[in-house]
JSON list of C-alpha atoms in Angstrom, two decimals:
[
{"chain": "A", "resi": 195, "resn": "ALA", "atom": "CA", "xyz": [18.86, 18.62, 17.06]},
{"chain": "A", "resi": 196, "resn": "GLN", "atom": "CA", "xyz": [15.77, 20.60, 17.18]},
{"chain": "A", "resi": 197, "resn": "SER", "atom": "CA", "xyz": [15.84, 24.04, 15.20]},
{"chain": "A", "resi": 198, "resn": "VAL", "atom": "CA", "xyz": [14.06, 26.66, 13.41]},
{"chain": "A", "resi": 199, "resn": "ALA", "atom": "CA", "xyz": [15.23, 28.32, 10.24]},
{"chain": "A", "resi": 200, "resn": "GLN", "atom": "CA", "xyz": [14.10, 31.49, 8.74]},
{"chain": "A", "resi": 201, "resn": "PRO", "atom": "CA", "xyz": [16.12, 31.56, 5.48]},
{"chain": "A", "resi": 202, "resn": "GLU", "atom": "CA", "xyz": [15.37, 35.21, 4.57]},
{"chain": "A", "resi": 203, "resn": "ASP", "atom": "CA", "xyz": [16.84, 37.99, 6.57]},
{"chain": "A", "resi": 204, "resn": "GLN", "atom": "CA", "xyz": [14.75, 40.50, 4.91]},
{"chain": "A", "resi": 205, "resn": "VAL", "atom": "CA", "xyz": [11.60, 40.50, 2.60]},
{"chain": "A", "resi": 206, "resn": "ASN", "atom": "CA", "xyz": [10.61, 43.35, 0.54]},
{"chain": "A", "resi": 207, "resn": "VAL", "atom": "CA", "xyz": [7.01, 43.58, -0.76]},
{"chain": "A", "resi": 208, "resn": "ALA", "atom": "CA", "xyz": [5.00, 46.19, -2.48]},
{"chain": "A", "resi": 209, "resn": "GLU", "atom": "CA", "xyz": [1.78, 47.38, -0.67]},
{"chain": "A", "resi": 210, "resn": "GLY", "atom": "CA", "xyz": [-1.29, 45.47, -1.90]},
{"chain": "A", "resi": 211, "resn": "ASN", "atom": "CA", "xyz": [0.96, 42.45, -3.03]},
{"chain": "A", "resi": 212, "resn": "PRO", "atom": "CA", "xyz": [0.76, 39.06, -1.31]},
{"chain": "A", "resi": 213, "resn": "LEU", "atom": "CA", "xyz": [3.54, 38.32, 1.14]},
{"chain": "A", "resi": 214, "resn": "THR", "atom": "CA", "xyz": [5.25, 35.18, 2.28]},
{"chain": "A", "resi": 215, "resn": "VAL", "atom": "CA", "xyz": [7.72, 34.80, 5.21]},
{"chain": "A", "resi": 216, "resn": "LYS", "atom": "CA", "xyz": [9.39, 31.46, 5.26]},
{"chain": "A", "resi": 217, "resn": "CYS", "atom": "CA", "xyz": [9.89, 29.11, 8.25]},
{"chain": "A", "resi": 218, "resn": "THR", "atom": "CA", "xyz": [11.17, 25.63, 8.39]},
{"chain": "A", "resi": 219, "resn": "TYR", "atom": "CA", "xyz": [11.76, 23.57, 11.46]},
{"chain": "A", "resi": 220, "resn": "SER", "atom": "CA", "xyz": [13.28, 20.35, 12.81]},
{"chain": "A", "resi": 221, "resn": "VAL", "atom": "CA", "xyz": [11.76, 18.74, 15.85]},
{"chain": "A", "resi": 222, "resn": "SER", "atom": "CA", "xyz": [11.07, 15.27, 17.09]},
{"chain": "A", "resi": 223, "resn": "GLY", "atom": "CA", "xyz": [7.44, 14.38, 17.47]},
{"chain": "A", "resi": 224, "resn": "ASN", "atom": "CA", "xyz": [4.46, 16.59, 16.55]},
{"chain": "A", "resi": 225, "resn": "PRO", "atom": "CA", "xyz": [5.40, 20.21, 16.39]},
{"chain": "A", "resi": 226, "resn": "TYR", "atom": "CA", "xyz": [3.69, 23.15, 18.04]},
{"chain": "A", "resi": 227, "resn": "LEU", "atom": "CA", "xyz": [4.43, 26.15, 15.78]},
{"chain": "A", "resi": 228, "resn": "PHE", "atom": "CA", "xyz": [4.06, 29.77, 16.34]},
{"chain": "A", "resi": 229, "resn": "TRP", "atom": "CA", "xyz": [4.61, 33.24, 14.67]},
{"chain": "A", "resi": 230, "resn": "TYR", "atom": "CA", "xyz": [5.29, 36.38, 16.60]},
{"chain": "A", "resi": 231, "resn": "VAL", "atom": "CA", "xyz": [5.67, 39.94, 15.28]},
{"chain": "A", "resi": 232, "resn": "GLN", "atom": "CA", "xyz": [7.77, 42.70, 16.78]},
{"chain": "A", "resi": 233, "resn": "TYR", "atom": "CA", "xyz": [7.10, 46.14, 15.79]},
{"chain": "A", "resi": 234, "resn": "PRO", "atom": "CA", "xyz": [9.85, 48.80, 16.18]},
{"chain": "A", "resi": 235, "resn": "ASN", "atom": "CA", "xyz": [10.83, 49.43, 19.72]},
{"chain": "A", "resi": 236, "resn": "ARG", "atom": "CA", "xyz": [8.06, 47.18, 21.00]},
{"chain": "A", "resi": 237, "resn": "GLY", "atom": "CA", "xyz": [7.99, 43.68, 22.53]},
{"chain": "A", "resi": 238, "resn": "LEU", "atom": "CA", "xyz": [6.87, 40.67, 20.57]},
{"chain": "A", "resi": 239, "resn": "GLN", "atom": "CA", "xyz": [3.20, 39.92, 20.03]},
{"chain": "A", "resi": 240, "resn": "PHE", "atom": "CA", "xyz": [1.70, 36.57, 19.39]},
{"chain": "A", "resi": 241, "resn": "LEU", "atom": "CA", "xyz": [0.20, 36.21, 15.75]},
{"chain": "A", "resi": 242, "resn": "LEU", "atom": "CA", "xyz": [-0.92, 32.70, 15.44]},
{"chain": "A", "resi": 243, "resn": "LYS", "atom": "CA", "xyz": [-0.16, 29.08, 16.23]},
{"chain": "A", "resi": 244, "resn": "TYR", "atom": "CA", "xyz": [-0.57, 25.56, 14.93]},
{"chain": "A", "resi": 245, "resn": "ILE", "atom": "CA", "xyz": [-1.16, 22.90, 17.45]},
{"chain": "A", "resi": 246, "resn": "THR", "atom": "CA", "xyz": [-3.31, 20.31, 15.58]},
{"chain": "A", "resi": 247, "resn": "GLY", "atom": "CA", "xyz": [-6.26, 20.22, 13.10]},
{"chain": "A", "resi": 248, "resn": "ASP", "atom": "CA", "xyz": [-6.43, 22.23, 9.93]},
{"chain": "A", "resi": 249, "resn": "ASN", "atom": "CA", "xyz": [-3.12, 22.99, 8.29]},
{"chain": "A", "resi": 250, "resn": "LEU", "atom": "CA", "xyz": [-4.16, 26.51, 7.41]},
{"chain": "A", "resi": 251, "resn": "VAL", "atom": "CA", "xyz": [-4.10, 28.54, 10.49]},
{"chain": "A", "resi": 252, "resn": "LYS", "atom": "CA", "xyz": [-5.63, 32.15, 10.68]},
{"chain": "A", "resi": 253, "resn": "GLY", "atom": "CA", "xyz": [-4.37, 34.68, 13.02]},
{"chain": "A", "resi": 254, "resn": "SER", "atom": "CA", "xyz": [-4.29, 38.40, 13.86]},
{"chain": "A", "resi": 255, "resn": "TYR", "atom": "CA", "xyz": [-4.11, 41.26, 11.39]},
{"chain": "A", "resi": 256, "resn": "GLY", "atom": "CA", "xyz": [-5.20, 39.15, 8.54]},
{"chain": "A", "resi": 257, "resn": "PHE", "atom": "CA", "xyz": [-2.18, 36.93, 8.60]},
{"chain": "A", "resi": 258, "resn": "GLU", "atom": "CA", "xyz": [-2.36, 33.12, 8.06]},
{"chain": "A", "resi": 259, "resn": "ALA", "atom": "CA", "xyz": [0.15, 30.37, 8.07]},
{"chain": "A", "resi": 260, "resn": "GLU", "atom": "CA", "xyz": [0.23, 26.91, 6.37]},
{"chain": "A", "resi": 261, "resn": "PHE", "atom": "CA", "xyz": [1.56, 23.85, 8.19]},
{"chain": "A", "resi": 262, "resn": "ASN", "atom": "CA", "xyz": [3.12, 21.49, 5.79]},
{"chain": "A", "resi": 263, "resn": "LYS", "atom": "CA", "xyz": [4.35, 18.29, 7.47]},
{"chain": "A", "resi": 264, "resn": "SER", "atom": "CA", "xyz": [6.08, 16.77, 4.46]},
{"chain": "A", "resi": 265, "resn": "GLN", "atom": "CA", "xyz": [8.12, 19.94, 3.84]},
{"chain": "A", "resi": 266, "resn": "THR", "atom": "CA", "xyz": [8.44, 20.63, 7.69]},
{"chain": "A", "resi": 267, "resn": "SER", "atom": "CA", "xyz": [7.42, 24.19, 6.96]},
{"chain": "A", "resi": 268, "resn": "PHE", "atom": "CA", "xyz": [5.17, 26.75, 8.41]},
{"chain": "A", "resi": 269, "resn": "HIS", "atom": "CA", "xyz": [5.24, 29.81, 6.18]},
{"chain": "A", "resi": 270, "resn": "LEU", "atom": "CA", "xyz": [3.54, 32.99, 7.09]},
{"chain": "A", "resi": 271, "resn": "LYS", "atom": "CA", "xyz": [1.17, 34.56, 4.52]},
{"chain": "A", "resi": 272, "resn": "LYS", "atom": "CA", "xyz": [-1.06, 37.59, 3.92]},
{"chain": "A", "resi": 273, "resn": "PRO", "atom": "CA", "xyz": [-3.01, 38.13, 0.68]},
{"chain": "A", "resi": 274, "resn": "SER", "atom": "CA", "xyz": [-2.61, 41.82, 0.56]},
{"chain": "A", "resi": 275, "resn": "ALA", "atom": "CA", "xyz": [0.26, 43.60, 2.39]},
{"chain": "A", "resi": 276, "resn": "LEU", "atom": "CA", "xyz": [-0.08, 46.92, 4.25]},
{"chain": "A", "resi": 277, "resn": "VAL", "atom": "CA", "xyz": [2.84, 49.37, 4.94]},
{"chain": "A", "resi": 278, "resn": "SER", "atom": "CA", "xyz": [1.85, 48.96, 8.59]},
{"chain": "A", "resi": 279, "resn": "ASP", "atom": "CA", "xyz": [2.85, 45.26, 8.40]},
{"chain": "A", "resi": 280, "resn": "SER", "atom": "CA", "xyz": [6.46, 46.28, 8.27]},
{"chain": "A", "resi": 281, "resn": "ALA", "atom": "CA", "xyz": [8.10, 44.67, 11.30]},
{"chain": "A", "resi": 282, "resn": "LEU", "atom": "CA", "xyz": [10.34, 41.81, 12.36]},
{"chain": "A", "resi": 283, "resn": "TYR", "atom": "CA", "xyz": [8.73, 38.43, 12.32]},
{"chain": "A", "resi": 284, "resn": "PHE", "atom": "CA", "xyz": [9.85, 35.39, 14.37]},
{"chain": "A", "resi": 285, "resn": "CYS", "atom": "CA", "xyz": [8.94, 31.82, 13.98]},
{"chain": "A", "resi": 286, "resn": "ALA", "atom": "CA", "xyz": [9.09, 29.48, 16.87]},
{"chain": "A", "resi": 287, "resn": "VAL", "atom": "CA", "xyz": [8.53, 25.84, 17.77]},
{"chain": "A", "resi": 288, "resn": "ARG", "atom": "CA", "xyz": [7.96, 24.32, 21.07]},
{"chain": "A", "resi": 289, "resn": "ASP", "atom": "CA", "xyz": [10.76, 22.16, 22.26]},
{"chain": "A", "resi": 290, "resn": "ALA", "atom": "CA", "xyz": [9.56, 18.45, 22.17]},
{"chain": "A", "resi": 291, "resn": "ASP", "atom": "CA", "xyz": [11.54, 17.76, 25.39]},
{"chain": "A", "resi": 292, "resn": "SER", "atom": "CA", "xyz": [9.87, 20.63, 27.29]},
{"chain": "A", "resi": 293, "resn": "ASN", "atom": "CA", "xyz": [6.38, 21.83, 28.05]},
{"chain": "A", "resi": 294, "resn": "TYR", "atom": "CA", "xyz": [7.53, 25.50, 28.14]},
{"chain": "A", "resi": 295, "resn": "GLN", "atom": "CA", "xyz": [10.61, 26.08, 26.06]},
{"chain": "A", "resi": 296, "resn": "LEU", "atom": "CA", "xyz": [10.32, 27.60, 22.67]},
{"chain": "A", "resi": 297, "resn": "ILE", "atom": "CA", "xyz": [13.02, 27.37, 20.06]},
{"chain": "A", "resi": 298, "resn": "TRP", "atom": "CA", "xyz": [13.20, 30.61, 18.04]},
{"chain": "A", "resi": 299, "resn": "GLY", "atom": "CA", "xyz": [14.17, 31.51, 14.57]},
{"chain": "A", "resi": 300, "resn": "ALA", "atom": "CA", "xyz": [16.51, 34.44, 13.91]},
{"chain": "A", "resi": 301, "resn": "GLY", "atom": "CA", "xyz": [13.76, 36.57, 12.58]},
{"chain": "A", "resi": 302, "resn": "THR", "atom": "CA", "xyz": [12.84, 38.01, 9.21]},
{"chain": "A", "resi": 303, "resn": "LYS", "atom": "CA", "xyz": [12.56, 41.83, 8.60]},
{"chain": "A", "resi": 304, "resn": "LEU", "atom": "CA", "xyz": [9.56, 42.50, 6.46]},
{"chain": "A", "resi": 305, "resn": "ILE", "atom": "CA", "xyz": [9.45, 45.86, 4.59]},
{"chain": "A", "resi": 306, "resn": "ILE", "atom": "CA", "xyz": [6.30, 46.95, 2.87]},
{"chain": "A", "resi": 307, "resn": "LYS", "atom": "CA", "xyz": [6.87, 49.66, 0.29]},
{"chain": "A", "resi": 308, "resn": "PRO", "atom": "CA", "xyz": [4.04, 52.08, -0.63]},
{"chain": "E", "resi": 122, "resn": "GLY", "atom": "CA", "xyz": [-1.51, 45.79, 35.09]},
{"chain": "E", "resi": 123, "resn": "ALA", "atom": "CA", "xyz": [-2.79, 45.43, 31.54]},
{"chain": "E", "resi": 124, "resn": "GLY", "atom": "CA", "xyz": [0.49, 44.07, 30.19]},
{"chain": "E", "resi": 125, "resn": "VAL", "atom": "CA", "xyz": [4.03, 42.90, 31.14]},
{"chain": "E", "resi": 126, "resn": "SER", "atom": "CA", "xyz": [5.93, 46.02, 32.44]},
{"chain": "E", "resi": 127, "resn": "GLN", "atom": "CA", "xyz": [9.70, 46.21, 32.26]},
{"chain": "E", "resi": 128, "resn": "SER", "atom": "CA", "xyz": [11.97, 48.81, 33.70]},
{"chain": "E", "resi": 129, "resn": "PRO", "atom": "CA", "xyz": [14.16, 50.64, 32.98]},
{"chain": "E", "resi": 130, "resn": "SER", "atom": "CA", "xyz": [13.38, 50.82, 29.17]},
{"chain": "E", "resi": 131, "resn": "ASN", "atom": "CA", "xyz": [16.93, 52.03, 28.55]},
{"chain": "E", "resi": 132, "resn": "LYS", "atom": "CA", "xyz": [20.02, 51.58, 30.67]},
{"chain": "E", "resi": 133, "resn": "VAL", "atom": "CA", "xyz": [23.63, 52.84, 29.83]},
{"chain": "E", "resi": 134, "resn": "THR", "atom": "CA", "xyz": [26.25, 51.68, 32.07]},
{"chain": "E", "resi": 135, "resn": "GLU", "atom": "CA", "xyz": [30.02, 51.42, 32.26]},
{"chain": "E", "resi": 136, "resn": "LYS", "atom": "CA", "xyz": [31.86, 48.34, 32.00]},
{"chain": "E", "resi": 137, "resn": "GLY", "atom": "CA", "xyz": [32.33, 46.59, 35.28]},
{"chain": "E", "resi": 138, "resn": "LYS", "atom": "CA", "xyz": [29.13, 48.06, 36.87]},
{"chain": "E", "resi": 139, "resn": "ASP", "atom": "CA", "xyz": [26.27, 46.07, 38.08]},
{"chain": "E", "resi": 140, "resn": "VAL", "atom": "CA", "xyz": [22.76, 46.39, 36.61]},
{"chain": "E", "resi": 141, "resn": "GLU", "atom": "CA", "xyz": [19.35, 45.24, 37.70]},
{"chain": "E", "resi": 142, "resn": "LEU", "atom": "CA", "xyz": [16.41, 44.97, 35.38]},
{"chain": "E", "resi": 143, "resn": "ARG", "atom": "CA", "xyz": [12.86, 44.54, 36.52]},
{"chain": "E", "resi": 144, "resn": "CYS", "atom": "CA", "xyz": [9.87, 42.70, 35.07]},
{"chain": "E", "resi": 145, "resn": "ASP", "atom": "CA", "xyz": [6.28, 43.05, 36.32]},
{"chain": "E", "resi": 146, "resn": "PRO", "atom": "CA", "xyz": [4.21, 40.18, 34.71]},
{"chain": "E", "resi": 147, "resn": "ILE", "atom": "CA", "xyz": [0.57, 40.17, 34.05]},
{"chain": "E", "resi": 148, "resn": "SER", "atom": "CA", "xyz": [-1.39, 39.45, 37.13]},
{"chain": "E", "resi": 149, "resn": "GLY", "atom": "CA", "xyz": [-2.19, 35.84, 37.52]},
{"chain": "E", "resi": 150, "resn": "HIS", "atom": "CA", "xyz": [0.54, 34.69, 35.03]},
{"chain": "E", "resi": 151, "resn": "THR", "atom": "CA", "xyz": [2.59, 32.02, 36.92]},
{"chain": "E", "resi": 152, "resn": "ALA", "atom": "CA", "xyz": [5.18, 31.48, 34.31]},
{"chain": "E", "resi": 153, "resn": "LEU", "atom": "CA", "xyz": [7.84, 34.08, 33.64]},
{"chain": "E", "resi": 154, "resn": "TYR", "atom": "CA", "xyz": [10.68, 34.03, 31.08]},
{"chain": "E", "resi": 155, "resn": "TRP", "atom": "CA", "xyz": [13.71, 36.15, 30.41]},
{"chain": "E", "resi": 156, "resn": "TYR", "atom": "CA", "xyz": [15.22, 36.35, 27.05]},
{"chain": "E", "resi": 157, "resn": "ARG", "atom": "CA", "xyz": [18.18, 38.30, 25.55]},
{"chain": "E", "resi": 158, "resn": "GLN", "atom": "CA", "xyz": [18.01, 39.71, 22.05]},
{"chain": "E", "resi": 159, "resn": "ARG", "atom": "CA", "xyz": [21.21, 41.04, 20.52]},
{"chain": "E", "resi": 160, "resn": "LEU", "atom": "CA", "xyz": [21.06, 43.36, 17.58]},
{"chain": "E", "resi": 161, "resn": "GLY", "atom": "CA", "xyz": [19.78, 41.62, 14.57]},
{"chain": "E", "resi": 162, "resn": "GLN", "atom": "CA", "xyz": [19.50, 38.24, 16.15]},
{"chain": "E", "resi": 163, "resn": "GLY", "atom": "CA", "xyz": [16.67, 36.05, 17.59]},
{"chain": "E", "resi": 164, "resn": "LEU", "atom": "CA", "xyz": [15.79, 35.35, 21.18]},
{"chain": "E", "resi": 165, "resn": "GLU", "atom": "CA", "xyz": [18.11, 33.72, 23.50]},
{"chain": "E", "resi": 166, "resn": "PHE", "atom": "CA", "xyz": [16.61, 31.97, 26.39]},
{"chain": "E", "resi": 167, "resn": "LEU", "atom": "CA", "xyz": [17.99, 32.93, 29.81]},
{"chain": "E", "resi": 168, "resn": "ILE", "atom": "CA", "xyz": [15.76, 31.67, 32.63]},
{"chain": "E", "resi": 169, "resn": "TYR", "atom": "CA", "xyz": [12.30, 30.41, 33.32]},
{"chain": "E", "resi": 170, "resn": "PHE", "atom": "CA", "xyz": [10.19, 30.60, 36.50]},
{"chain": "E", "resi": 171, "resn": "GLN", "atom": "CA", "xyz": [7.00, 28.59, 37.15]},
{"chain": "E", "resi": 172, "resn": "GLY", "atom": "CA", "xyz": [5.30, 29.23, 40.39]},
{"chain": "E", "resi": 173, "resn": "ASN", "atom": "CA", "xyz": [7.23, 28.08, 43.34]},
{"chain": "E", "resi": 174, "resn": "SER", "atom": "CA", "xyz": [9.04, 25.33, 41.33]},
{"chain": "E", "resi": 175, "resn": "ALA", "atom": "CA", "xyz": [12.86, 25.62, 41.02]},
{"chain": "E", "resi": 176, "resn": "PRO", "atom": "CA", "xyz": [13.69, 27.89, 38.09]},
{"chain": "E", "resi": 177, "resn": "ASP", "atom": "CA", "xyz": [15.25, 26.64, 34.84]},
{"chain": "E", "resi": 178, "resn": "LYS", "atom": "CA", "xyz": [18.46, 28.60, 34.78]},
{"chain": "E", "resi": 179, "resn": "SER", "atom": "CA", "xyz": [20.00, 26.66, 31.85]},
{"chain": "E", "resi": 180, "resn": "GLY", "atom": "CA", "xyz": [20.17, 29.58, 29.62]},
{"chain": "E", "resi": 181, "resn": "LEU", "atom": "CA", "xyz": [22.16, 31.93, 31.89]},
{"chain": "E", "resi": 182, "resn": "PRO", "atom": "CA", "xyz": [25.43, 32.59, 29.99]},
{"chain": "E", "resi": 183, "resn": "SER", "atom": "CA", "xyz": [27.73, 33.07, 33.06]},
{"chain": "E", "resi": 184, "resn": "ASP", "atom": "CA", "xyz": [27.69, 33.28, 36.81]},
{"chain": "E", "resi": 185, "resn": "ARG", "atom": "CA", "xyz": [27.59, 37.11, 36.45]},
{"chain": "E", "resi": 186, "resn": "PHE", "atom": "CA", "xyz": [23.88, 36.60, 35.56]},
{"chain": "E", "resi": 187, "resn": "SER", "atom": "CA", "xyz": [21.17, 35.82, 38.20]},
{"chain": "E", "resi": 188, "resn": "ALA", "atom": "CA", "xyz": [17.53, 36.28, 38.43]},
{"chain": "E", "resi": 189, "resn": "GLU", "atom": "CA", "xyz": [15.00, 36.26, 41.27]},
{"chain": "E", "resi": 190, "resn": "ARG", "atom": "CA", "xyz": [11.25, 36.03, 41.52]},
{"chain": "E", "resi": 191, "resn": "THR", "atom": "CA", "xyz": [9.26, 36.10, 44.61]},
{"chain": "E", "resi": 192, "resn": "GLY", "atom": "CA", "xyz": [6.23, 33.91, 44.25]},
{"chain": "E", "resi": 193, "resn": "GLU", "atom": "CA", "xyz": [4.29, 34.86, 41.18]},
{"chain": "E", "resi": 194, "resn": "SER", "atom": "CA", "xyz": [5.19, 38.54, 41.25]},
{"chain": "E", "resi": 195, "resn": "VAL", "atom": "CA", "xyz": [7.97, 40.74, 40.07]},
{"chain": "E", "resi": 196, "resn": "SER", "atom": "CA", "xyz": [11.17, 39.41, 38.85]},
{"chain": "E", "resi": 197, "resn": "THR", "atom": "CA", "xyz": [14.63, 40.92, 38.64]},
{"chain": "E", "resi": 198, "resn": "LEU", "atom": "CA", "xyz": [17.48, 39.99, 36.35]},
{"chain": "E", "resi": 199, "resn": "THR", "atom": "CA", "xyz": [20.91, 41.08, 37.74]},
{"chain": "E", "resi": 200, "resn": "ILE", "atom": "CA", "xyz": [24.04, 41.30, 35.65]},
{"chain": "E", "resi": 201, "resn": "GLN", "atom": "CA", "xyz": [27.19, 41.83, 37.75]},
{"chain": "E", "resi": 202, "resn": "ARG", "atom": "CA", "xyz": [30.45, 43.32, 36.40]},
{"chain": "E", "resi": 203, "resn": "THR", "atom": "CA", "xyz": [28.81, 44.03, 33.10]},
{"chain": "E", "resi": 204, "resn": "GLN", "atom": "CA", "xyz": [30.84, 43.54, 29.84]},
{"chain": "E", "resi": 205, "resn": "GLN", "atom": "CA", "xyz": [30.31, 45.16, 26.43]},
{"chain": "E", "resi": 206, "resn": "GLU", "atom": "CA", "xyz": [29.04, 41.82, 25.08]},
{"chain": "E", "resi": 207, "resn": "ASP", "atom": "CA", "xyz": [26.16, 42.17, 27.55]},
{"chain": "E", "resi": 208, "resn": "SER", "atom": "CA", "xyz": [24.76, 44.93, 25.47]},
{"chain": "E", "resi": 209, "resn": "ALA", "atom": "CA", "xyz": [21.36, 43.78, 24.23]},
{"chain": "E", "resi": 210, "resn": "VAL", "atom": "CA", "xyz": [17.65, 44.12, 24.75]},
{"chain": "E", "resi": 211, "resn": "TYR", "atom": "CA", "xyz": [16.43, 42.03, 27.65]},
{"chain": "E", "resi": 212, "resn": "LEU", "atom": "CA", "xyz": [12.94, 40.78, 27.17]},
{"chain": "E", "resi": 213, "resn": "CYS", "atom": "CA", "xyz": [10.60, 39.42, 29.78]},
{"chain": "E", "resi": 214, "resn": "ALA", "atom": "CA", "xyz": [7.45, 37.37, 29.00]},
{"chain": "E", "resi": 215, "resn": "SER", "atom": "CA", "xyz": [4.84, 35.79, 31.11]},
{"chain": "E", "resi": 216, "resn": "SER", "atom": "CA", "xyz": [2.10, 33.21, 30.39]},
{"chain": "E", "resi": 217, "resn": "LEU", "atom": "CA", "xyz": [-0.56, 31.30, 32.26]},
{"chain": "E", "resi": 218, "resn": "ALA", "atom": "CA", "xyz": [0.31, 27.96, 33.48]},
{"chain": "E", "resi": 219, "resn": "GLY", "atom": "CA", "xyz": [-1.76, 25.34, 31.68]},
{"chain": "E", "resi": 220, "resn": "GLY", "atom": "CA", "xyz": [-2.77, 28.13, 29.26]},
{"chain": "E", "resi": 221, "resn": "PRO", "atom": "CA", "xyz": [-2.42, 27.77, 25.46]},
{"chain": "E", "resi": 222, "resn": "PRO", "atom": "CA", "xyz": [0.98, 26.46, 24.85]},
{"chain": "E", "resi": 223, "resn": "GLY", "atom": "CA", "xyz": [3.54, 28.89, 23.49]},
{"chain": "E", "resi": 224, "resn": "GLU", "atom": "CA", "xyz": [1.34, 31.98, 23.80]},
{"chain": "E", "resi": 225, "resn": "LEU", "atom": "CA", "xyz": [3.66, 34.32, 25.67]},
{"chain": "E", "resi": 226, "resn": "PHE", "atom": "CA", "xyz": [3.05, 37.96, 26.50]},
{"chain": "E", "resi": 227, "resn": "PHE", "atom": "CA", "xyz": [6.07, 40.05, 26.24]},
{"chain": "E", "resi": 228, "resn": "GLY", "atom": "CA", "xyz": [7.10, 43.36, 27.81]},
{"chain": "E", "resi": 229, "resn": "GLU", "atom": "CA", "xyz": [8.76, 46.10, 25.68]},
{"chain": "E", "resi": 230, "resn": "GLY", "atom": "CA", "xyz": [12.17, 45.15, 26.85]},
{"chain": "E", "resi": 231, "resn": "SER", "atom": "CA", "xyz": [15.07, 46.78, 28.75]},
{"chain": "E", "resi": 232, "resn": "ARG", "atom": "CA", "xyz": [17.80, 47.99, 26.31]},
{"chain": "E", "resi": 233, "resn": "LEU", "atom": "CA", "xyz": [21.11, 47.70, 27.96]},
{"chain": "E", "resi": 234, "resn": "THR", "atom": "CA", "xyz": [24.27, 49.47, 26.62]},
{"chain": "E", "resi": 235, "resn": "VAL", "atom": "CA", "xyz": [27.59, 48.86, 28.29]},
{"chain": "E", "resi": 236, "resn": "LEU", "atom": "CA", "xyz": [30.24, 51.27, 27.44]}
]
């Protein structure tokens, strides 16, 4: 069965430190992978995606993610966290049996402390 | 408009009442999705519209839920005889058909509270 796992409900990081939000997936075929961010009382915003090519993908707000095929992971990273990065982060993978369905992780709450 | 617009932003209703939620997608976006987000949980797919094709209703949780969309414009999600478990944020998203896969544009959601 196709699935996305975000093993951490919450991640706490001090401002200025590097951050990682973890995502692993299970999907048949080549995965299309995505990260979205949800700020408080706002809709989700697209951050970045991996379709093909370089395993390190750069996105909005200084975020990047590394696709690791052998570990079936797509962890979100940022070298230096800002308090304004505090939000809910969702990982998603495109359903291999559909050209429009996304399978969503449960989300990880990222808290950046000053 | 500039983005996906949803209304109402908040709705409090009594159990058993019907509610209607509205989504106005980005102009030119032929694909439209409805999702449900319960507190502390991920997104639950409800329904997908693509142009004039038959919608994918596979995510609708019961026959109390229905959605309509006329052409490539506004969509309404209707919940009849609401139950307390329907309390959630209902998110609408749109995208370009044939556009970058998976890049959805979301509205800010309609928060439904059923008392």
